[in-house]
């Protein structure tokens, strides 16, 4: 393609300003999207396994006109921890669309994943859209469906739990980290929280989207349930609206799970709450339904197999529950 050059973000001038400008043009008007600022963008690019070197861009006249983020990491699938490449935030400037730029970046990403022996390419998108067909054409399969569920600002029904039953666990973050790692290793799609990922996800946050980890302790002081709350503001048709995103929700029992959720909701009265839940996780889905959450938007977790073994795994998918990767769906 005449005049277009595919390079990495480290090779362009003012990469953050350029990517931010492109992001505003491509996603700025999307309802429900969290507006990016430079701090959020810099934080996202510091994600372990991403960096400017895996920020793939197409340049035209020294201007970034198309880009994607590629994160090289490992996730669990069928009980195995395998290398995977996650593709996020594919975008092309409207004046340069339909010329194959996004396809070229996706093919380049696939080449890098192959070089790093990744088993799969992995991304999220809204099913039955034009970009969904584009990803399918490039080898991505509609693997699992996840829904956004929301709960409008309204009071909780029934009994509330005493305030002292919940503890903010920042000083005990290590305990919650290993609790999450233990529980989620039985889930497909989970990326283990090593120290670096934990720090990036939970501690070193951009100021516009702070996070708070809450956990319930049992009588021995061990975590029996936990949930992460991330505070943000999304774009709506009439401006912006405060939303709290819930993630990393686990409990040793259904009761513990419900308790930690209710504990969080009791602190969030008056705010809209959003959570991702796979359609086939009936246990979580039922609790959320009973607490007033309603599904409103589907997302497809798409996988592109990059080896024979990976292909075979997709032919016979495991029955394990799926871990929704909120940072790749919402960007928080
Ligand atoms: C999706 C997007 C990245 C495609 O970029 P692109 O460089 O035009 O892609 P390519 O030229 O390689 O492929 C074109 C294909 O993209 C898909 N596409 C999705 N939205 C499109 C749009 N608004 N205009 C043109 N093509 C679009 C179509 O499938 C198209 O194929 P078709 O012409 O056969 O319908 C671009 O449209 C965009 O930035 N959209 C807004 C941001 C977005 O939704 N990103 C995806 C998030 S998951």
CSV table of C-alpha atoms and ligand atoms in Angstrom, one decimal:
chain,number,residue,atom,x,y,z
A,1,UNK,CA,0.0,0.0,0.0
A,2,UNK,CA,1.5,3.2,-1.3
A,3,UNK,CA,2.6,5.7,1.4
A,4,UNK,CA,1.7,3.4,4.4
A,5,UNK,CA,4.3,2.1,6.8
A,6,UNK,CA,3.8,-0.5,9.5
A,7,UNK,CA,6.1,0.2,12.5
A,8,UNK,CA,5.9,-0.1,16.3
A,9,UNK,CA,4.9,2.7,18.7
A,10,UNK,CA,8.4,3.2,19.9
A,11,UNK,CA,9.4,4.3,16.4
A,12,UNK,CA,7.0,7.2,16.0
A,13,UNK,CA,7.2,10.7,17.4
A,14,UNK,CA,4.9,11.6,20.2
A,15,UNK,CA,3.2,8.2,20.2
A,16,UNK,CA,0.9,8.9,23.2
A,17,UNK,CA,-0.5,12.1,21.8
A,18,UNK,CA,-0.9,10.5,18.4
A,19,UNK,CA,-2.7,7.4,19.7
A,20,UNK,CA,-4.9,9.5,22.0
A,21,UNK,CA,-6.0,11.6,19.0
A,22,UNK,CA,-6.7,8.5,17.0
A,23,UNK,CA,-8.6,6.9,19.9
A,24,UNK,CA,-10.8,10.1,20.2
A,25,UNK,CA,-11.7,10.0,16.5
A,26,UNK,CA,-12.4,6.2,16.5
A,27,UNK,CA,-14.1,5.6,19.9
A,28,UNK,CA,-15.0,9.1,21.1
A,29,UNK,CA,-18.7,8.9,20.1
A,30,UNK,CA,-19.3,5.3,21.2
A,31,UNK,CA,-21.9,5.2,23.9
A,32,UNK,CA,-20.8,3.3,27.0
A,33,UNK,CA,-17.1,3.9,26.2
A,34,UNK,CA,-14.8,5.2,28.9
A,35,UNK,CA,-13.1,8.3,27.6
A,36,UNK,CA,-9.3,7.8,27.5
A,37,UNK,CA,-6.9,10.4,28.7
A,38,UNK,CA,-3.2,10.4,28.4
A,39,UNK,CA,-2.7,8.9,31.9
A,40,UNK,CA,-5.0,6.0,31.1
A,41,UNK,CA,-3.4,5.4,27.7
A,42,UNK,CA,0.1,5.4,29.3
A,43,UNK,CA,-1.1,3.0,32.0
A,44,UNK,CA,-2.7,0.7,29.5
A,45,UNK,CA,0.5,0.5,27.4
A,46,UNK,CA,2.4,-0.3,30.5
A,47,UNK,CA,0.3,-3.5,30.8
A,48,UNK,CA,2.7,-6.4,31.4
A,49,UNK,CA,3.4,-8.0,27.9
A,50,UNK,CA,2.4,-4.9,25.9
A,51,UNK,CA,4.6,-1.8,25.9
A,52,UNK,CA,5.3,0.6,23.0
A,53,UNK,CA,7.2,-2.2,21.2
A,54,UNK,CA,3.9,-4.3,20.8
A,55,UNK,CA,1.8,-1.2,20.0
A,56,UNK,CA,1.6,-1.8,16.3
A,57,UNK,CA,0.9,1.3,14.2
A,58,UNK,CA,0.5,2.3,10.5
A,59,UNK,CA,2.0,5.6,9.7
A,60,UNK,CA,1.0,7.9,6.7
A,61,UNK,CA,2.8,11.2,6.2
A,62,UNK,CA,4.3,10.8,9.7
A,63,UNK,CA,0.9,10.5,11.2
A,64,UNK,CA,-0.5,7.4,13.0
A,65,UNK,CA,-3.6,6.4,11.1
A,66,UNK,CA,-4.2,2.8,12.3
A,67,UNK,CA,-3.1,0.8,15.3
A,68,UNK,CA,-3.7,-2.1,17.7
A,69,UNK,CA,-2.3,-3.2,21.0
A,70,UNK,CA,-0.8,-6.7,21.3
A,71,UNK,CA,-0.2,-8.2,24.8
A,72,UNK,CA,1.9,-11.3,25.0
A,73,UNK,CA,1.0,-13.3,28.1
A,74,UNK,CA,-0.3,-16.7,29.2
A,75,UNK,CA,-3.8,-17.9,30.1
A,76,UNK,CA,-5.4,-21.1,31.3
A,77,UNK,CA,-7.3,-23.2,28.8
A,78,UNK,CA,-8.5,-26.7,29.5
A,79,UNK,CA,-6.3,-26.8,32.7
A,80,UNK,CA,-3.1,-25.8,30.8
A,81,UNK,CA,-1.3,-22.5,31.1
A,82,UNK,CA,-0.4,-21.6,27.5
A,83,UNK,CA,1.1,-18.6,25.8
A,84,UNK,CA,-1.5,-16.3,24.2
A,85,UNK,CA,-1.5,-12.9,22.3
A,86,UNK,CA,-4.3,-10.5,23.2
A,87,UNK,CA,-5.4,-8.0,20.7
A,88,UNK,CA,-7.0,-4.8,21.9
A,89,UNK,CA,-8.2,-1.4,20.6
A,90,UNK,CA,-8.0,-2.0,16.9
A,91,UNK,CA,-8.6,1.4,15.2
A,92,UNK,CA,-8.3,3.0,11.8
A,93,UNK,CA,-8.8,6.7,11.1
A,94,UNK,CA,-12.1,7.1,9.2
A,95,UNK,CA,-10.3,8.7,6.2
A,96,UNK,CA,-8.2,5.6,5.8
A,97,UNK,CA,-10.7,2.8,6.4
A,98,UNK,CA,-11.5,0.0,4.0
A,99,UNK,CA,-7.9,-0.1,2.6
A,100,UNK,CA,-6.8,-3.2,4.6
A,101,UNK,CA,-4.8,-1.4,7.3
A,102,UNK,CA,-6.5,-3.1,10.3
A,103,UNK,CA,-6.1,-6.5,8.5
A,104,UNK,CA,-2.4,-5.8,7.9
A,105,UNK,CA,-1.9,-5.0,11.6
A,106,UNK,CA,-3.8,-8.1,12.7
A,107,UNK,CA,-1.7,-10.3,10.3
A,108,UNK,CA,1.5,-8.7,11.7
A,109,UNK,CA,0.2,-9.4,15.2
A,110,UNK,CA,-0.4,-13.0,14.3
A,111,UNK,CA,3.2,-13.3,13.0
A,112,UNK,CA,4.6,-11.9,16.3
A,113,UNK,CA,2.4,-14.3,18.2
A,114,UNK,CA,3.6,-17.3,16.1
A,115,UNK,CA,7.2,-16.2,16.8
A,116,UNK,CA,6.5,-16.3,20.5
A,117,UNK,CA,4.9,-19.7,20.2
A,118,UNK,CA,1.5,-18.4,21.2
A,119,UNK,CA,-1.3,-21.0,21.0
A,120,UNK,CA,-4.0,-18.5,20.4
A,121,UNK,CA,-4.8,-14.9,19.4
A,122,UNK,CA,-7.5,-13.6,21.7
A,123,UNK,CA,-9.8,-10.6,21.5
A,124,UNK,CA,-13.2,-9.3,22.5
A,125,UNK,CA,-15.8,-7.6,20.2
A,126,UNK,CA,-19.5,-7.1,19.9
A,127,UNK,CA,-20.9,-10.0,17.9
A,128,UNK,CA,-22.6,-9.5,14.5
A,129,UNK,CA,-20.8,-6.3,13.7
A,130,UNK,CA,-18.6,-5.4,10.8
A,131,UNK,CA,-15.5,-5.8,12.8
A,132,UNK,CA,-16.7,-9.2,14.1
A,133,UNK,CA,-16.9,-10.4,10.4
A,134,UNK,CA,-13.4,-8.9,9.8
A,135,UNK,CA,-12.0,-10.9,12.7
A,136,UNK,CA,-13.8,-14.0,11.6
A,137,UNK,CA,-12.3,-13.6,8.1
A,138,UNK,CA,-8.8,-13.4,9.7
A,139,UNK,CA,-9.3,-16.7,11.6
A,140,UNK,CA,-10.8,-15.7,14.9
A,141,UNK,CA,-13.7,-17.9,16.2
A,142,UNK,CA,-16.7,-16.9,18.2
A,143,UNK,CA,-15.6,-18.9,21.2
A,144,UNK,CA,-17.5,-17.8,24.3
A,145,UNK,CA,-20.2,-15.2,24.9
A,146,UNK,CA,-20.0,-12.8,27.8
A,147,UNK,CA,-22.7,-10.2,28.7
A,148,UNK,CA,-22.5,-6.8,30.3
A,149,UNK,CA,-25.1,-6.7,33.1
A,150,UNK,CA,-26.0,-3.5,34.7
A,151,UNK,CA,-27.8,-2.5,37.9
A,152,UNK,CA,-29.3,0.9,38.0
A,153,UNK,CA,-28.9,3.2,41.0
A,154,UNK,CA,-31.4,1.8,43.5
A,155,UNK,CA,-31.5,0.5,47.1
A,156,UNK,CA,-30.8,-3.1,48.0
A,157,UNK,CA,-33.6,-5.3,49.1
A,158,UNK,CA,-33.4,-7.2,52.3
A,159,UNK,CA,-30.9,-7.3,55.1
A,160,UNK,CA,-27.5,-5.6,54.9
A,161,UNK,CA,-24.4,-7.0,56.4
A,162,UNK,CA,-22.6,-5.2,59.1
A,163,UNK,CA,-19.9,-2.8,58.0
A,164,UNK,CA,-17.2,-4.6,60.0
A,165,UNK,CA,-17.7,-7.8,58.0
A,166,UNK,CA,-16.0,-6.3,55.0
A,167,UNK,CA,-12.4,-5.3,55.0
A,168,UNK,CA,-10.4,-3.4,52.5
A,169,UNK,CA,-7.5,-5.6,52.0
A,170,UNK,CA,-4.8,-3.4,50.5
A,171,UNK,CA,-2.3,-4.3,53.2
A,172,UNK,CA,-3.2,-7.9,52.8
A,173,UNK,CA,-3.2,-7.8,49.0
A,174,UNK,CA,-0.9,-10.8,48.8
A,175,UNK,CA,-3.5,-13.0,50.4
A,176,UNK,CA,-6.2,-11.9,48.0
A,177,UNK,CA,-3.9,-12.3,45.1
A,178,UNK,CA,-3.2,-15.9,45.9
A,179,UNK,CA,-6.9,-16.5,46.7
A,180,UNK,CA,-7.8,-15.3,43.2
A,181,UNK,CA,-5.0,-17.4,41.6
A,182,UNK,CA,-6.2,-20.5,43.4
A,183,UNK,CA,-9.9,-20.1,42.5
A,184,UNK,CA,-9.5,-18.9,38.9
A,185,UNK,CA,-6.9,-21.6,37.9
A,186,UNK,CA,-10.0,-23.7,37.3
A,187,UNK,CA,-11.3,-21.2,34.8
A,188,UNK,CA,-10.5,-20.9,31.1
A,189,UNK,CA,-9.2,-17.5,29.9
A,190,UNK,CA,-7.6,-16.6,33.3
A,191,UNK,CA,-4.2,-14.9,33.3
A,192,UNK,CA,-2.5,-15.6,36.7
A,193,UNK,CA,-1.9,-12.6,38.8
A,194,UNK,CA,1.9,-12.5,39.1
A,195,UNK,CA,3.2,-9.6,41.2
A,196,UNK,CA,3.7,-7.4,38.2
A,197,UNK,CA,0.2,-7.9,36.8
A,198,UNK,CA,-1.3,-7.5,40.3
A,199,UNK,CA,0.5,-4.2,40.8
A,200,UNK,CA,-0.6,-2.9,37.4
A,201,UNK,CA,-4.3,-4.0,37.8
A,202,UNK,CA,-4.9,-3.1,41.4
A,203,UNK,CA,-2.3,-0.7,42.7
A,204,UNK,CA,-0.7,1.5,40.1
A,205,UNK,CA,-3.9,2.9,38.7
A,206,UNK,CA,-4.7,6.0,36.6
A,207,UNK,CA,-6.4,8.6,38.7
A,208,UNK,CA,-9.5,8.7,36.6
A,209,UNK,CA,-10.2,5.0,37.1
A,210,UNK,CA,-9.1,4.0,40.6
A,211,UNK,CA,-9.8,0.5,41.9
A,212,UNK,CA,-10.6,-0.9,45.3
A,213,UNK,CA,-10.3,-4.5,46.3
A,214,UNK,CA,-12.7,-5.7,49.0
A,215,UNK,CA,-12.6,-9.0,50.7
A,216,UNK,CA,-14.5,-10.9,53.4
A,217,UNK,CA,-12.4,-12.7,56.0
A,218,UNK,CA,-13.4,-15.9,57.8
A,219,UNK,CA,-12.9,-16.3,61.5
A,220,UNK,CA,-9.2,-17.3,60.9
A,221,UNK,CA,-8.6,-14.1,59.0
A,222,UNK,CA,-8.4,-15.9,55.6
A,223,UNK,CA,-10.3,-14.5,52.6
A,224,UNK,CA,-13.6,-16.2,51.8
A,225,UNK,CA,-14.8,-13.8,49.2
A,226,UNK,CA,-13.5,-10.9,47.2
A,227,UNK,CA,-14.5,-8.4,44.6
A,228,UNK,CA,-12.8,-5.5,42.8
A,229,UNK,CA,-14.6,-2.1,42.3
A,230,UNK,CA,-13.3,0.2,39.6
A,231,UNK,CA,-14.7,3.7,39.5
A,232,UNK,CA,-15.1,5.5,36.1
A,233,UNK,CA,-17.2,7.7,34.0
A,234,UNK,CA,-18.7,6.6,30.7
A,235,UNK,CA,-20.0,8.5,27.6
A,236,UNK,CA,-23.8,8.7,27.3
A,237,UNK,CA,-26.1,10.3,24.8
A,238,UNK,CA,-26.4,13.4,27.1
A,239,UNK,CA,-22.8,13.6,28.5
A,240,UNK,CA,-21.1,11.3,31.0
A,241,UNK,CA,-22.3,9.1,33.8
A,242,UNK,CA,-20.5,7.6,36.8
A,243,UNK,CA,-20.3,3.8,36.7
A,244,UNK,CA,-18.7,1.3,39.0
A,245,UNK,CA,-17.3,-1.8,37.3
A,246,UNK,CA,-17.2,-5.0,39.3
A,247,UNK,CA,-14.6,-7.7,38.5
A,248,UNK,CA,-12.6,-10.6,40.0
A,249,UNK,CA,-15.6,-11.7,42.0
A,250,UNK,CA,-15.1,-15.0,43.8
A,251,UNK,CA,-16.3,-16.7,46.9
A,252,UNK,CA,-15.5,-20.0,48.7
A,253,UNK,CA,-19.3,-20.7,48.7
A,254,UNK,CA,-22.3,-19.2,47.0
A,255,UNK,CA,-23.2,-17.5,50.3
A,256,UNK,CA,-19.8,-15.9,50.5
A,257,UNK,CA,-20.0,-14.7,46.9
A,258,UNK,CA,-23.4,-13.2,47.5
A,259,UNK,CA,-22.3,-11.6,50.7
A,260,UNK,CA,-19.3,-9.8,49.2
A,261,UNK,CA,-21.5,-8.6,46.3
A,262,UNK,CA,-24.1,-7.3,48.6
A,263,UNK,CA,-21.5,-5.7,50.8
A,264,UNK,CA,-20.2,-3.8,47.7
A,265,UNK,CA,-23.7,-2.8,46.5
A,266,UNK,CA,-24.6,-1.4,49.9
A,267,UNK,CA,-21.7,1.0,49.5
A,268,UNK,CA,-22.7,1.9,46.0
A,269,UNK,CA,-26.2,3.0,46.3
A,270,UNK,CA,-27.0,5.8,43.9
A,271,UNK,CA,-24.4,4.6,41.4
A,272,UNK,CA,-24.8,2.5,38.3
A,273,UNK,CA,-23.0,-0.8,38.5
A,274,UNK,CA,-21.7,-2.9,35.6
A,275,UNK,CA,-20.3,-6.4,35.6
A,276,UNK,CA,-19.3,-9.0,32.9
A,277,UNK,CA,-20.8,-12.5,33.2
A,278,UNK,CA,-20.5,-15.4,30.7
A,279,UNK,CA,-23.9,-16.6,29.6
A,280,UNK,CA,-23.1,-20.2,30.7
A,281,UNK,CA,-22.1,-19.3,34.2
A,282,UNK,CA,-25.5,-19.9,35.7
A,283,UNK,CA,-24.4,-19.7,39.3
A,284,UNK,CA,-23.1,-16.1,38.9
A,285,UNK,CA,-25.9,-15.2,36.5
A,286,UNK,CA,-28.6,-16.2,39.0
A,287,UNK,CA,-27.1,-14.3,41.9
A,288,UNK,CA,-26.7,-11.2,39.7
A,289,UNK,CA,-30.4,-11.5,38.5
A,290,UNK,CA,-31.6,-11.8,42.1
A,291,UNK,CA,-29.6,-8.7,43.1
A,292,UNK,CA,-31.2,-6.7,40.3
A,293,UNK,CA,-28.7,-6.9,37.4
A,294,UNK,CA,-30.0,-7.1,33.9
A,295,UNK,CA,-28.1,-8.1,30.7
A,296,UNK,CA,-27.8,-5.4,28.1
A,297,UNK,CA,-24.9,-6.1,25.7
A,298,UNK,CA,-23.2,-9.2,24.4
A,299,UNK,CA,-19.5,-9.5,23.8
A,300,UNK,CA,-17.8,-12.4,22.0
A,301,UNK,CA,-14.5,-13.8,23.4
A,302,UNK,CA,-12.8,-14.7,20.0
A,303,UNK,CA,-9.9,-17.1,19.7
A,304,UNK,CA,-7.7,-17.7,16.7
A,305,UNK,CA,-5.9,-21.0,16.9
A,306,UNK,CA,-2.3,-20.9,15.9
A,307,UNK,CA,-1.3,-24.5,16.1
A,308,UNK,CA,-2.8,-28.0,15.5
A,309,UNK,CA,-3.1,-28.5,19.3
A,310,UNK,CA,-4.9,-25.2,19.7
A,311,UNK,CA,-7.2,-26.2,16.8
A,312,UNK,CA,-8.0,-29.5,18.5
A,313,UNK,CA,-8.7,-27.7,21.8
A,314,UNK,CA,-11.3,-25.5,20.1
A,315,UNK,CA,-12.9,-28.6,18.5
A,316,UNK,CA,-13.6,-30.1,21.9
A,317,UNK,CA,-14.0,-27.1,24.2
A,318,UNK,CA,-13.7,-27.8,28.0
A,319,UNK,CA,-16.6,-27.4,30.3
A,320,UNK,CA,-14.7,-25.0,32.6
A,321,UNK,CA,-16.1,-21.6,33.4
A,322,UNK,CA,-14.8,-18.6,31.5
A,323,UNK,CA,-12.9,-15.7,33.0
A,324,UNK,CA,-14.0,-12.4,31.4
A,325,UNK,CA,-11.0,-10.2,30.9
A,326,UNK,CA,-12.4,-6.8,31.9
A,327,UNK,CA,-9.3,-4.8,30.9
A,328,UNK,CA,-9.8,-6.0,27.3
A,329,UNK,CA,-13.5,-5.5,27.2
A,330,UNK,CA,-14.0,-2.2,29.0
A,331,UNK,CA,-10.4,-1.0,29.2
A,332,UNK,CA,-10.3,-0.7,33.0
B,1,LIG,C1,-12.9,-1.8,12.6
B,1,LIG,C2,-11.8,-1.0,11.9
B,1,LIG,C3,-10.6,-1.0,12.8
B,1,LIG,C4,-11.5,-1.5,10.6
B,1,LIG,O1,-10.3,-0.8,10.1
B,1,LIG,P1,-9.9,-0.9,8.5
B,1,LIG,O2,-8.5,-0.5,8.4
B,1,LIG,O3,-10.9,-0.1,7.7
B,1,LIG,O4,-10.1,-2.4,8.2
B,1,LIG,P2,-9.7,-3.2,6.9
B,1,LIG,O5,-9.6,-2.2,5.7
B,1,LIG,O6,-8.5,-4.1,7.1
B,1,LIG,O7,-10.9,-4.1,6.7
B,1,LIG,C5,-12.2,-3.5,6.4
B,1,LIG,C6,-13.2,-4.3,7.1
B,1,LIG,O8,-13.4,-3.8,8.4
B,1,LIG,C7,-14.7,-3.9,8.8
B,1,LIG,N1,-15.2,-2.6,9.2
B,1,LIG,C8,-15.8,-2.5,10.5
B,1,LIG,N2,-16.2,-1.2,10.6
B,1,LIG,C9,-15.9,-0.6,9.5
B,1,LIG,C10,-16.1,0.8,9.0
B,1,LIG,N3,-16.6,1.7,9.8
B,1,LIG,N4,-15.7,1.1,7.7
B,1,LIG,C11,-15.1,0.2,6.9
B,1,LIG,N5,-14.9,-1.1,7.3
B,1,LIG,C12,-15.3,-1.5,8.6
B,1,LIG,C13,-15.5,-4.4,7.6
B,1,LIG,O9,-15.6,-5.8,7.8
B,1,LIG,C14,-14.6,-4.2,6.4
B,1,LIG,O10,-14.7,-5.2,5.5
B,1,LIG,P3,-15.8,-5.0,4.3
B,1,LIG,O11,-15.4,-3.8,3.5
B,1,LIG,O12,-15.7,-6.3,3.6
B,1,LIG,O13,-17.1,-4.8,5.0
B,1,LIG,C15,-12.3,0.5,11.8
B,1,LIG,O14,-13.5,0.5,11.1
B,1,LIG,C16,-12.4,1.3,13.1
B,1,LIG,O15,-11.5,1.9,13.6
B,1,LIG,N6,-13.7,1.3,13.6
B,1,LIG,C17,-13.9,2.1,14.9
B,1,LIG,C18,-13.3,1.4,16.1
B,1,LIG,C19,-13.7,0.0,16.3
B,1,LIG,O16,-14.9,-0.3,16.3
B,1,LIG,N7,-12.7,-0.9,16.5
B,1,LIG,C20,-13.0,-2.3,16.7
B,1,LIG,C21,-13.1,-2.6,18.2
B,1,LIG,S1,-13.3,-4.3,18.5
